[in-house]
PDB file of C-alpha atoms and ligand atoms in Angstrom:
ATOM      1  CA  MET A 830      38.358  10.286  41.097  1.00 95.00           C
ATOM      2  CA  ILE A 831      41.688  10.973  39.439  1.00 98.00           C
ATOM      3  CA  VAL A 832      43.177   7.724  38.110  1.00 98.00           C
ATOM      4  CA  LEU A 833      46.972   7.715  38.465  1.00 98.00           C
ATOM      5  CA  LYS A 834      48.951   5.870  35.800  1.00 98.00           C
ATOM      6  CA  THR A 835      51.842   3.475  36.378  1.00 98.00           C
ATOM      7  CA  PRO A 836      55.077   4.044  34.449  1.00 98.00           C
ATOM      8  CA  GLU A 837      54.069   1.149  32.143  1.00 98.00           C
ATOM      9  CA  GLU A 838      50.720   2.784  31.464  1.00 98.00           C
ATOM     10  CA  VAL A 839      52.384   6.116  30.760  1.00 98.00           C
ATOM     11  CA  GLU A 840      54.568   4.322  28.188  1.00 98.00           C
ATOM     12  CA  MET A 841      51.459   3.102  26.371  1.00 98.00           C
ATOM     13  CA  MET A 842      50.027   6.599  26.426  1.00 98.00           C
ATOM     14  CA  ALA A 843      53.351   7.804  25.051  1.00 98.00           C
ATOM     15  CA  GLN A 844      52.964   5.382  22.142  1.00 98.00           C
ATOM     16  CA  ALA A 845      49.464   6.636  21.386  1.00 98.00           C
ATOM     17  CA  SER A 846      50.610  10.244  21.739  1.00 99.00           C
ATOM     18  CA  LYS A 847      53.572   9.690  19.423  1.00 98.00           C
ATOM     19  CA  ILE A 848      51.204   8.562  16.680  1.00 98.00           C
ATOM     20  CA  VAL A 849      49.206  11.762  17.251  1.00 98.00           C
ATOM     21  CA  ALA A 850      52.338  13.918  16.995  1.00 98.00           C
ATOM     22  CA  GLU A 851      53.553  12.169  13.856  1.00 98.00           C
ATOM     23  CA  ALA A 852      50.118  12.430  12.271  1.00 98.00           C
ATOM     24  CA  HIS A 853      50.201  16.183  12.916  1.00 98.00           C
ATOM     25  CA  GLN A 854      53.565  16.385  11.166  1.00 98.00           C
ATOM     26  CA  VAL A 855      52.114  14.636   8.112  1.00 98.00           C
ATOM     27  CA  LEU A 856      48.910  16.705   8.144  1.00 98.00           C
ATOM     28  CA  LYS A 857      50.779  20.018   8.339  1.00 98.00           C
ATOM     29  CA  LYS A 858      52.444  19.201   5.010  1.00 98.00           C
ATOM     30  CA  GLU A 859      49.059  18.547   3.413  1.00 98.00           C
ATOM     31  CA  VAL A 860      47.413  21.795   4.547  1.00 98.00           C
ATOM     32  CA  ARG A 861      47.282  24.161   1.562  1.00 98.00           C
ATOM     33  CA  PRO A 862      44.711  26.123  -0.422  1.00 98.00           C
ATOM     34  CA  GLY A 863      42.438  23.815  -2.404  1.00 98.00           C
ATOM     35  CA  VAL A 864      42.346  20.773  -0.109  1.00 98.00           C
ATOM     36  CA  THR A 865      39.184  19.705   1.686  1.00 98.00           C
ATOM     37  CA  THR A 866      38.981  19.003   5.387  1.00 98.00           C
ATOM     38  CA  LEU A 867      37.648  15.539   4.472  1.00 98.00           C
ATOM     39  CA  PHE A 868      40.915  14.847   2.632  1.00 98.00           C
ATOM     40  CA  LEU A 869      42.847  15.743   5.795  1.00 98.00           C
ATOM     41  CA  ASP A 870      40.588  13.426   7.786  1.00 98.00           C
ATOM     42  CA  SER A 871      41.348  10.517   5.463  1.00 98.00           C
ATOM     43  CA  ILE A 872      45.081  11.107   5.847  1.00 98.00           C
ATOM     44  CA  ALA A 873      44.761  11.201   9.634  1.00 98.00           C
ATOM     45  CA  GLU A 874      42.752   7.988   9.771  1.00 98.00           C
ATOM     46  CA  GLU A 875      45.105   6.120   7.446  1.00 98.00           C
ATOM     47  CA  PHE A 876      48.131   7.302   9.373  1.00 98.00           C
ATOM     48  CA  ILE A 877      46.770   6.286  12.773  1.00 98.00           C
ATOM     49  CA  ARG A 878      45.614   2.863  11.608  1.00 98.00           C
ATOM     50  CA  GLY A 879      48.819   2.328   9.632  1.00 98.00           C
ATOM     51  CA  HIS A 880      50.854   2.866  12.793  1.00 98.00           C
ATOM     52  CA  GLY A 881      48.984   0.447  15.007  1.00 97.00           C
ATOM     53  CA  GLY A 882      46.533   2.862  16.574  1.00 98.00           C
ATOM     54  CA  VAL A 883      42.778   3.323  16.551  1.00 98.00           C
ATOM     55  CA  PRO A 884      41.251   6.775  15.931  1.00 98.00           C
ATOM     56  CA  ALA A 885      40.050   7.963  19.328  1.00 98.00           C
ATOM     57  CA  PHE A 886      37.290  10.343  18.313  1.00 98.00           C
ATOM     58  CA  LYS A 887      35.488   8.251  15.659  1.00 98.00           C
ATOM     59  CA  GLY A 888      32.407   6.876  17.377  1.00 97.00           C
ATOM     60  CA  TYR A 889      33.009   8.822  20.584  1.00 97.00           C
ATOM     61  CA  ARG A 890      29.502  10.073  21.453  1.00 97.00           C
ATOM     62  CA  ASN A 891      28.667   9.277  17.824  1.00 97.00           C
ATOM     63  CA  TYR A 892      31.312  11.670  16.473  1.00 98.00           C
ATOM     64  CA  PRO A 893      31.603  10.581  12.815  1.00 98.00           C
ATOM     65  CA  LYS A 894      35.248  11.256  11.928  1.00 98.00           C
ATOM     66  CA  THR A 895      38.879  10.816  13.004  1.00 98.00           C
ATOM     67  CA  LEU A 896      39.825  14.467  12.964  1.00 98.00           C
ATOM     68  CA  CYS A 897      38.184  17.489  14.565  1.00 98.00           C
ATOM     69  CA  VAL A 898      38.833  20.591  12.439  1.00 98.00           C
ATOM     70  CA  ALA A 899      38.290  24.233  13.319  1.00 99.00           C
ATOM     71  CA  VAL A 900      38.554  26.789  10.509  1.00 99.00           C
ATOM     72  CA  ASN A 901      38.810  30.518  11.331  1.00 98.00           C
ATOM     73  CA  ASP A 902      35.964  31.398  13.767  1.00 98.00           C
ATOM     74  CA  GLU A 903      35.409  27.723  14.526  1.00 99.00           C
ATOM     75  CA  VAL A 904      36.766  26.988  18.003  1.00 99.00           C
ATOM     76  CA  VAL A 905      36.752  23.172  18.178  1.00 98.00           C
ATOM     77  CA  HIS A 906      34.907  20.033  17.019  1.00 98.00           C
ATOM     78  CA  GLY A 907      34.269  20.954  13.376  1.00 98.00           C
ATOM     79  CA  ILE A 908      33.347  17.863  11.354  1.00 98.00           C
ATOM     80  CA  PRO A 909      35.511  17.272   8.246  1.00 98.00           C
ATOM     81  CA  SER A 910      33.530  17.979   5.091  1.00 98.00           C
ATOM     82  CA  ASN A 911      33.867  19.044   1.470  1.00 98.00           C
ATOM     83  CA  ARG A 912      34.824  22.534   2.612  1.00 98.00           C
ATOM     84  CA  ILE A 913      37.830  23.707   0.625  1.00 98.00           C
ATOM     85  CA  LEU A 914      40.612  25.531   2.460  1.00 98.00           C
ATOM     86  CA  LYS A 915      41.666  28.870   1.017  1.00 98.00           C
ATOM     87  CA  GLU A 916      44.729  31.042   1.443  1.00 98.00           C
ATOM     88  CA  GLY A 917      44.606  33.070   4.648  1.00 98.00           C
ATOM     89  CA  ASP A 918      42.485  30.549   6.581  1.00 98.00           C
ATOM     90  CA  ILE A 919      43.708  29.036   9.810  1.00 98.00           C
ATOM     91  CA  ILE A 920      42.793  25.482  10.744  1.00 99.00           C
ATOM     92  CA  GLY A 921      42.858  23.610  14.028  1.00 99.00           C
ATOM     93  CA  LEU A 922      43.648  19.919  13.686  1.00 99.00           C
ATOM     94  CA  ASP A 923      42.626  17.975  16.791  1.00 98.00           C
ATOM     95  CA  LEU A 924      43.147  14.241  16.898  1.00 98.00           C
ATOM     96  CA  GLY A 925      43.416  11.323  19.266  1.00 98.00           C
ATOM     97  CA  ALA A 926      44.718   7.766  19.053  1.00 98.00           C
ATOM     98  CA  ILE A 927      44.291   4.632  21.161  1.00 98.00           C
ATOM     99  CA  VAL A 928      47.082   2.081  21.651  1.00 98.00           C
ATOM    100  CA  HIS A 929      46.570  -0.973  23.929  1.00 97.00           C
ATOM    101  CA  GLY A 930      43.486   0.741  25.343  1.00 98.00           C
ATOM    102  CA  PHE A 931      45.264   3.982  26.272  1.00 98.00           C
ATOM    103  CA  TYR A 932      44.610   7.378  24.731  1.00 98.00           C
ATOM    104  CA  GLY A 933      46.762  10.207  23.425  1.00 98.00           C
ATOM    105  CA  ASP A 934      45.214  13.553  22.456  1.00 98.00           C
ATOM    106  CA  GLY A 935      46.710  16.604  20.758  1.00 98.00           C
ATOM    107  CA  ALA A 936      45.870  19.620  18.630  1.00 99.00           C
ATOM    108  CA  VAL A 937      47.660  22.262  16.583  1.00 99.00           C
ATOM    109  CA  THR A 938      46.458  25.280  14.650  1.00 99.00           C
ATOM    110  CA  VAL A 939      48.218  26.078  11.388  1.00 98.00           C
ATOM    111  CA  PRO A 940      47.924  28.742   8.697  1.00 98.00           C
ATOM    112  CA  VAL A 941      46.792  27.978   5.155  1.00 98.00           C
ATOM    113  CA  GLY A 942      49.476  29.881   3.255  1.00 97.00           C
ATOM    114  CA  PRO A 943      50.408  33.365   4.468  1.00 97.00           C
ATOM    115  CA  VAL A 944      48.213  35.024   7.114  1.00 98.00           C
ATOM    116  CA  PRO A 945      48.182  38.594   8.519  1.00 97.00           C
ATOM    117  CA  ASP A 946      50.458  39.369  11.484  1.00 97.00           C
ATOM    118  CA  GLN A 947      47.633  39.545  14.039  1.00 97.00           C
ATOM    119  CA  VAL A 948      46.490  36.080  13.015  1.00 98.00           C
ATOM    120  CA  ALA A 949      50.000  34.665  13.352  1.00 98.00           C
ATOM    121  CA  THR A 950      50.191  36.346  16.764  1.00 98.00           C
ATOM    122  CA  LEU A 951      46.950  34.654  17.865  1.00 98.00           C
ATOM    123  CA  MET A 952      48.395  31.234  17.041  1.00 99.00           C
ATOM    124  CA  ARG A 953      51.747  31.994  18.641  1.00 98.00           C
ATOM    125  CA  VAL A 954      50.202  33.334  21.861  1.00 99.00           C
ATOM    126  CA  THR A 955      47.866  30.321  22.120  1.00 99.00           C
ATOM    127  CA  GLU A 956      50.755  27.875  21.801  1.00 98.00           C
ATOM    128  CA  GLU A 957      52.852  29.907  24.234  1.00 99.00           C
ATOM    129  CA  ALA A 958      49.966  29.948  26.724  1.00 99.00           C
ATOM    130  CA  MET A 959      49.719  26.165  26.490  1.00 99.00           C
ATOM    131  CA  MET A 960      53.448  25.904  27.208  1.00 98.00           C
ATOM    132  CA  LYS A 961      53.206  28.310  30.170  1.00 98.00           C
ATOM    133  CA  GLY A 962      50.454  26.105  31.567  1.00 98.00           C
ATOM    134  CA  ILE A 963      52.524  22.975  30.985  1.00 98.00           C
ATOM    135  CA  GLU A 964      55.478  24.534  32.853  1.00 98.00           C
ATOM    136  CA  GLN A 965      53.244  24.651  35.924  1.00 98.00           C
ATOM    137  CA  GLY A 966      52.675  20.885  35.713  1.00 98.00           C
ATOM    138  CA  VAL A 967      55.076  20.203  38.550  1.00 98.00           C
ATOM    139  CA  VAL A 968      54.544  17.972  41.627  1.00 98.00           C
ATOM    140  CA  GLY A 969      53.315  20.054  44.541  1.00 94.00           C
ATOM    141  CA  ASN A 970      51.652  22.706  42.405  1.00 98.00           C
ATOM    142  CA  ARG A 971      47.874  22.794  42.306  1.00 98.00           C
ATOM    143  CA  LEU A 972      45.808  22.194  39.203  1.00 98.00           C
ATOM    144  CA  SER A 973      44.635  25.783  38.878  1.00 98.00           C
ATOM    145  CA  ASP A 974      48.243  26.984  38.717  1.00 98.00           C
ATOM    146  CA  ILE A 975      48.147  25.567  35.173  1.00 98.00           C
ATOM    147  CA  SER A 976      44.832  27.299  34.448  1.00 98.00           C
ATOM    148  CA  HIS A 977      46.008  30.622  35.781  1.00 98.00           C
ATOM    149  CA  ALA A 978      49.259  30.606  33.808  1.00 98.00           C
ATOM    150  CA  VAL A 979      47.352  30.006  30.579  1.00 99.00           C
ATOM    151  CA  GLN A 980      44.836  32.783  31.211  1.00 98.00           C
ATOM    152  CA  GLN A 981      47.499  35.240  32.312  1.00 98.00           C
ATOM    153  CA  HIS A 982      49.471  34.894  29.087  1.00 98.00           C
ATOM    154  CA  VAL A 983      46.424  35.030  26.827  1.00 98.00           C
ATOM    155  CA  GLU A 984      44.903  38.111  28.434  1.00 98.00           C
ATOM    156  CA  ALA A 985      48.255  39.922  28.563  1.00 98.00           C
ATOM    157  CA  HIS A 986      48.022  39.892  24.765  1.00 98.00           C
ATOM    158  CA  GLY A 987      44.424  41.133  24.674  1.00 98.00           C
ATOM    159  CA  PHE A 988      42.876  37.839  23.604  1.00 98.00           C
ATOM    160  CA  SER A 989      40.264  35.843  25.523  1.00 98.00           C
ATOM    161  CA  VAL A 990      40.139  32.301  26.886  1.00 98.00           C
ATOM    162  CA  VAL A 991      37.155  30.074  26.061  1.00 98.00           C
ATOM    163  CA  ARG A 992      35.293  28.940  29.196  1.00 98.00           C
ATOM    164  CA  ASP A 993      32.837  26.391  27.811  1.00 98.00           C
ATOM    165  CA  PHE A 994      35.468  23.790  26.928  1.00 98.00           C
ATOM    166  CA  VAL A 995      38.334  22.654  29.121  1.00 98.00           C
ATOM    167  CA  GLY A 996      41.331  20.332  29.202  1.00 98.00           C
ATOM    168  CA  HIS A 997      41.033  16.998  30.990  1.00 98.00           C
ATOM    169  CA  GLY A 998      42.607  13.987  32.589  1.00 98.00           C
ATOM    170  CA  ILE A 999      43.226  11.211  30.068  1.00 99.00           C
ATOM    171  CA  GLY A1000      44.052   7.494  30.267  1.00 98.00           C
ATOM    172  CA  ARG A1001      41.872   4.485  29.484  1.00 98.00           C
ATOM    173  CA  GLN A1002      39.242   7.070  28.656  1.00 98.00           C
ATOM    174  CA  LEU A1003      39.529  10.159  26.494  1.00 98.00           C
ATOM    175  CA  HIS A1004      38.040  12.351  29.198  1.00 98.00           C
ATOM    176  CA  GLU A1005      38.844  11.600  32.821  1.00 98.00           C
ATOM    177  CA  GLU A1006      38.953  13.720  35.924  1.00 98.00           C
ATOM    178  CA  PRO A1007      40.113  16.325  36.583  1.00 98.00           C
ATOM    179  CA  GLN A1008      38.769  19.016  34.280  1.00 98.00           C
ATOM    180  CA  VAL A1009      41.524  21.505  33.408  1.00 98.00           C
ATOM    181  CA  PRO A1010      40.052  24.971  32.813  1.00 98.00           C
ATOM    182  CA  ASN A1011      42.177  27.530  30.993  1.00 98.00           C
ATOM    183  CA  TYR A1012      41.266  30.276  33.452  1.00 98.00           C
ATOM    184  CA  GLY A1013      41.073  30.776  37.207  1.00 98.00           C
ATOM    185  CA  ARG A1014      42.843  31.882  40.358  1.00 98.00           C
ATOM    186  CA  PRO A1015      46.088  30.065  41.193  1.00 98.00           C
ATOM    187  CA  GLY A1016      46.446  27.767  44.215  1.00 98.00           C
ATOM    188  CA  HIS A1017      43.193  25.830  43.923  1.00 98.00           C
ATOM    189  CA  GLY A1018      42.166  22.291  43.021  1.00 98.00           C
ATOM    190  CA  PRO A1019      44.011  19.021  43.544  1.00 98.00           C
ATOM    191  CA  ARG A1020      47.758  18.933  44.095  1.00 98.00           C
ATOM    192  CA  LEU A1021      49.632  17.559  41.115  1.00 98.00           C
ATOM    193  CA  GLN A1022      51.080  14.097  41.617  1.00 98.00           C
ATOM    194  CA  VAL A1023      53.297  11.650  39.742  1.00 98.00           C
ATOM    195  CA  GLY A1024      51.124   9.440  37.550  1.00 98.00           C
ATOM    196  CA  MET A1025      48.667  12.166  36.614  1.00 98.00           C
ATOM    197  CA  VAL A1026      48.288  12.494  32.845  1.00 99.00           C
ATOM    198  CA  LEU A1027      46.530  15.613  31.580  1.00 98.00           C
ATOM    199  CA  ALA A1028      45.478  17.095  28.257  1.00 99.00           C
ATOM    200  CA  ILE A1029      46.227  20.819  28.345  1.00 99.00           C
ATOM    201  CA  GLU A1030      44.256  22.552  25.600  1.00 98.00           C
ATOM    202  CA  PRO A1031      43.671  26.297  25.527  1.00 99.00           C
ATOM    203  CA  MET A1032      41.148  27.667  23.043  1.00 99.00           C
ATOM    204  CA  VAL A1033      41.780  31.380  22.478  1.00 99.00           C
ATOM    205  CA  ASN A1034      39.588  33.959  20.719  1.00 98.00           C
ATOM    206  CA  VAL A1035      40.579  37.309  19.279  1.00 98.00           C
ATOM    207  CA  GLY A1036      37.281  38.797  20.511  1.00 98.00           C
ATOM    208  CA  GLY A1037      35.028  37.717  23.369  1.00 98.00           C
ATOM    209  CA  TYR A1038      35.204  34.304  25.020  1.00 98.00           C
ATOM    210  CA  HIS A1039      31.605  33.267  24.300  1.00 98.00           C
ATOM    211  CA  VAL A1040      31.002  30.383  21.931  1.00 98.00           C
ATOM    212  CA  ARG A1041      27.940  28.696  20.453  1.00 98.00           C
ATOM    213  CA  VAL A1042      27.405  25.272  18.932  1.00 98.00           C
ATOM    214  CA  LEU A1043      26.054  25.010  15.373  1.00 98.00           C
ATOM    215  CA  ASP A1044      22.994  22.990  14.348  1.00 98.00           C
ATOM    216  CA  ASP A1045      25.238  20.022  13.501  1.00 97.00           C
ATOM    217  CA  GLN A1046      25.482  19.661  17.323  1.00 97.00           C
ATOM    218  CA  TRP A1047      29.297  19.595  17.164  1.00 98.00           C
ATOM    219  CA  THR A1048      30.951  22.644  15.632  1.00 98.00           C
ATOM    220  CA  ALA A1049      31.678  25.308  18.242  1.00 98.00           C
ATOM    221  CA  VAL A1050      32.164  28.823  16.837  1.00 99.00           C
ATOM    222  CA  THR A1051      32.906  32.161  18.457  1.00 99.00           C
ATOM    223  CA  GLN A1052      29.713  34.054  19.208  1.00 98.00           C
ATOM    224  CA  ASP A1053      31.127  37.300  17.771  1.00 98.00           C
ATOM    225  CA  GLY A1054      32.615  35.693  14.656  1.00 98.00           C
ATOM    226  CA  SER A1055      36.198  36.460  15.694  1.00 98.00           C
ATOM    227  CA  LEU A1056      39.065  34.075  14.933  1.00 98.00           C
ATOM    228  CA  SER A1057      39.994  31.307  17.352  1.00 99.00           C
ATOM    229  CA  ALA A1058      43.062  29.090  17.846  1.00 99.00           C
ATOM    230  CA  HIS A1059      43.546  25.801  19.723  1.00 99.00           C
ATOM    231  CA  PHE A1060      46.631  23.859  20.801  1.00 99.00           C
ATOM    232  CA  GLU A1061      46.743  20.701  22.900  1.00 99.00           C
ATOM    233  CA  HIS A1062      49.395  18.455  24.430  1.00 99.00           C
ATOM    234  CA  THR A1063      49.046  15.330  26.550  1.00 99.00           C
ATOM    235  CA  ILE A1064      51.482  15.588  29.486  1.00 99.00           C
ATOM    236  CA  ALA A1065      52.601  13.242  32.269  1.00 98.00           C
ATOM    237  CA  ILE A1066      53.537  14.688  35.678  1.00 98.00           C
ATOM    238  CA  GLN A1067      57.081  13.649  36.681  1.00 98.00           C
ATOM    239  CA  PRO A1068      58.570  12.851  40.142  1.00 97.00           C
ATOM    240  CA  SER A1069      60.319  16.216  39.922  1.00 95.00           C
ATOM    241  CA  GLY A1070      60.798  18.942  37.360  1.00 97.00           C
ATOM    242  CA  PRO A1071      58.666  19.790  34.350  1.00 98.00           C
ATOM    243  CA  PRO A1072      56.207  17.285  32.866  1.00 98.00           C
ATOM    244  CA  ARG A1073      56.929  14.918  30.025  1.00 98.00           C
ATOM    245  CA  ILE A1074      55.094  16.075  26.918  1.00 99.00           C
ATOM    246  CA  LEU A1075      53.850  12.835  25.400  1.00 98.00           C
ATOM    247  CA  THR A1076      52.568  14.459  22.182  1.00 98.00           C
ATOM    248  CA  ALA A1077      55.925  16.132  21.401  1.00 98.00           C
ATOM    249  CA  LEU A1078      58.322  14.394  19.011  1.00 92.00           C
TER     250      LEU A1078
HETATM  251  N1  LIG B2453      40.434  16.705  21.730  1.00 60.11           N
HETATM  252  C1  LIG B2453      39.048  16.983  21.951  1.00 60.11           C
HETATM  253  C2  LIG B2453      38.737  16.800  23.408  1.00 60.11           C
HETATM  254  O1  LIG B2453      39.604  16.522  24.140  1.00 60.11           O
HETATM  255  C3  LIG B2453      38.163  16.303  20.984  1.00 60.11           C
HETATM  256  C4  LIG B2453      37.234  15.258  21.453  1.00 60.11           C
HETATM  257  S1  LIG B2453      35.653  15.462  20.879  1.00 60.11           S
HETATM  258  C5  LIG B2453      35.268  14.135  19.923  1.00 60.11           C
HETATM  259  O2  LIG B2453      37.664  17.017  23.877  1.00 60.11           O
HETATM  260  F1  LIG B2453      34.069  13.831  20.116  1.00 60.11           F
HETATM  261  F2  LIG B2453      35.501  14.389  18.707  1.00 60.11           F
HETATM  262  F3  LIG B2453      35.977  13.104  20.272  1.00 60.11           F
HETATM  263 CO1  LIG B2454      41.398  16.921  24.558  1.00 60.11          CO
END
């Protein structure tokens, strides 16, 4: 069942999402060679709590931290550790916050210092694909119109879309129906309606789309060792026109 949100509920999700967006802004300034992913996690947790939110991922299915990181060939769900970032890495920063029981969820991928052109292109295309998907988040469209738009853009650039993880409805729970795949034929799935709130989150690999999960039971990496990027916004479907991006500042 897809739980529709009232305008008041969307406002609470907007508050949670704003904390996520602001935390990303702070984190981006702290990403540089020499810092550990654990340091970034501590900044994220302090920021969320300091702004009246609760970290959404900590404790979720026993996940131990506030932030999910994904360095280089890591796709999603890397656990912050003593790993030290070095110049030329890329890092995905995925985080969620809860305000008054409602969730906001967002992710960005950023470079650690300068990166080669193809790596910058991977990040740009992934963010663009997310935005192309979001543009399809219009009343009357079907869910897979979002999925198709994402896949189309990614594959036009020769990259591949991860299948094993998907976007999701979001509200009083981090993961609600419907699932939002980043691939598929257009014109399928539920029609989009006012009150739907969705997390759109393409994960894009330079090589093949297959991923595997490491022995820590969390970290997903590309099977072929190629680089991967991840962006995510929480969006609310509007009565008409494009969706409201709750995780944008
Ligand atoms: N943003 C991710 C998602 O939507 C991260 C959640 S996994 C967690 O699935 F366990 F860390 F919470
Ligand atoms: Co998500």
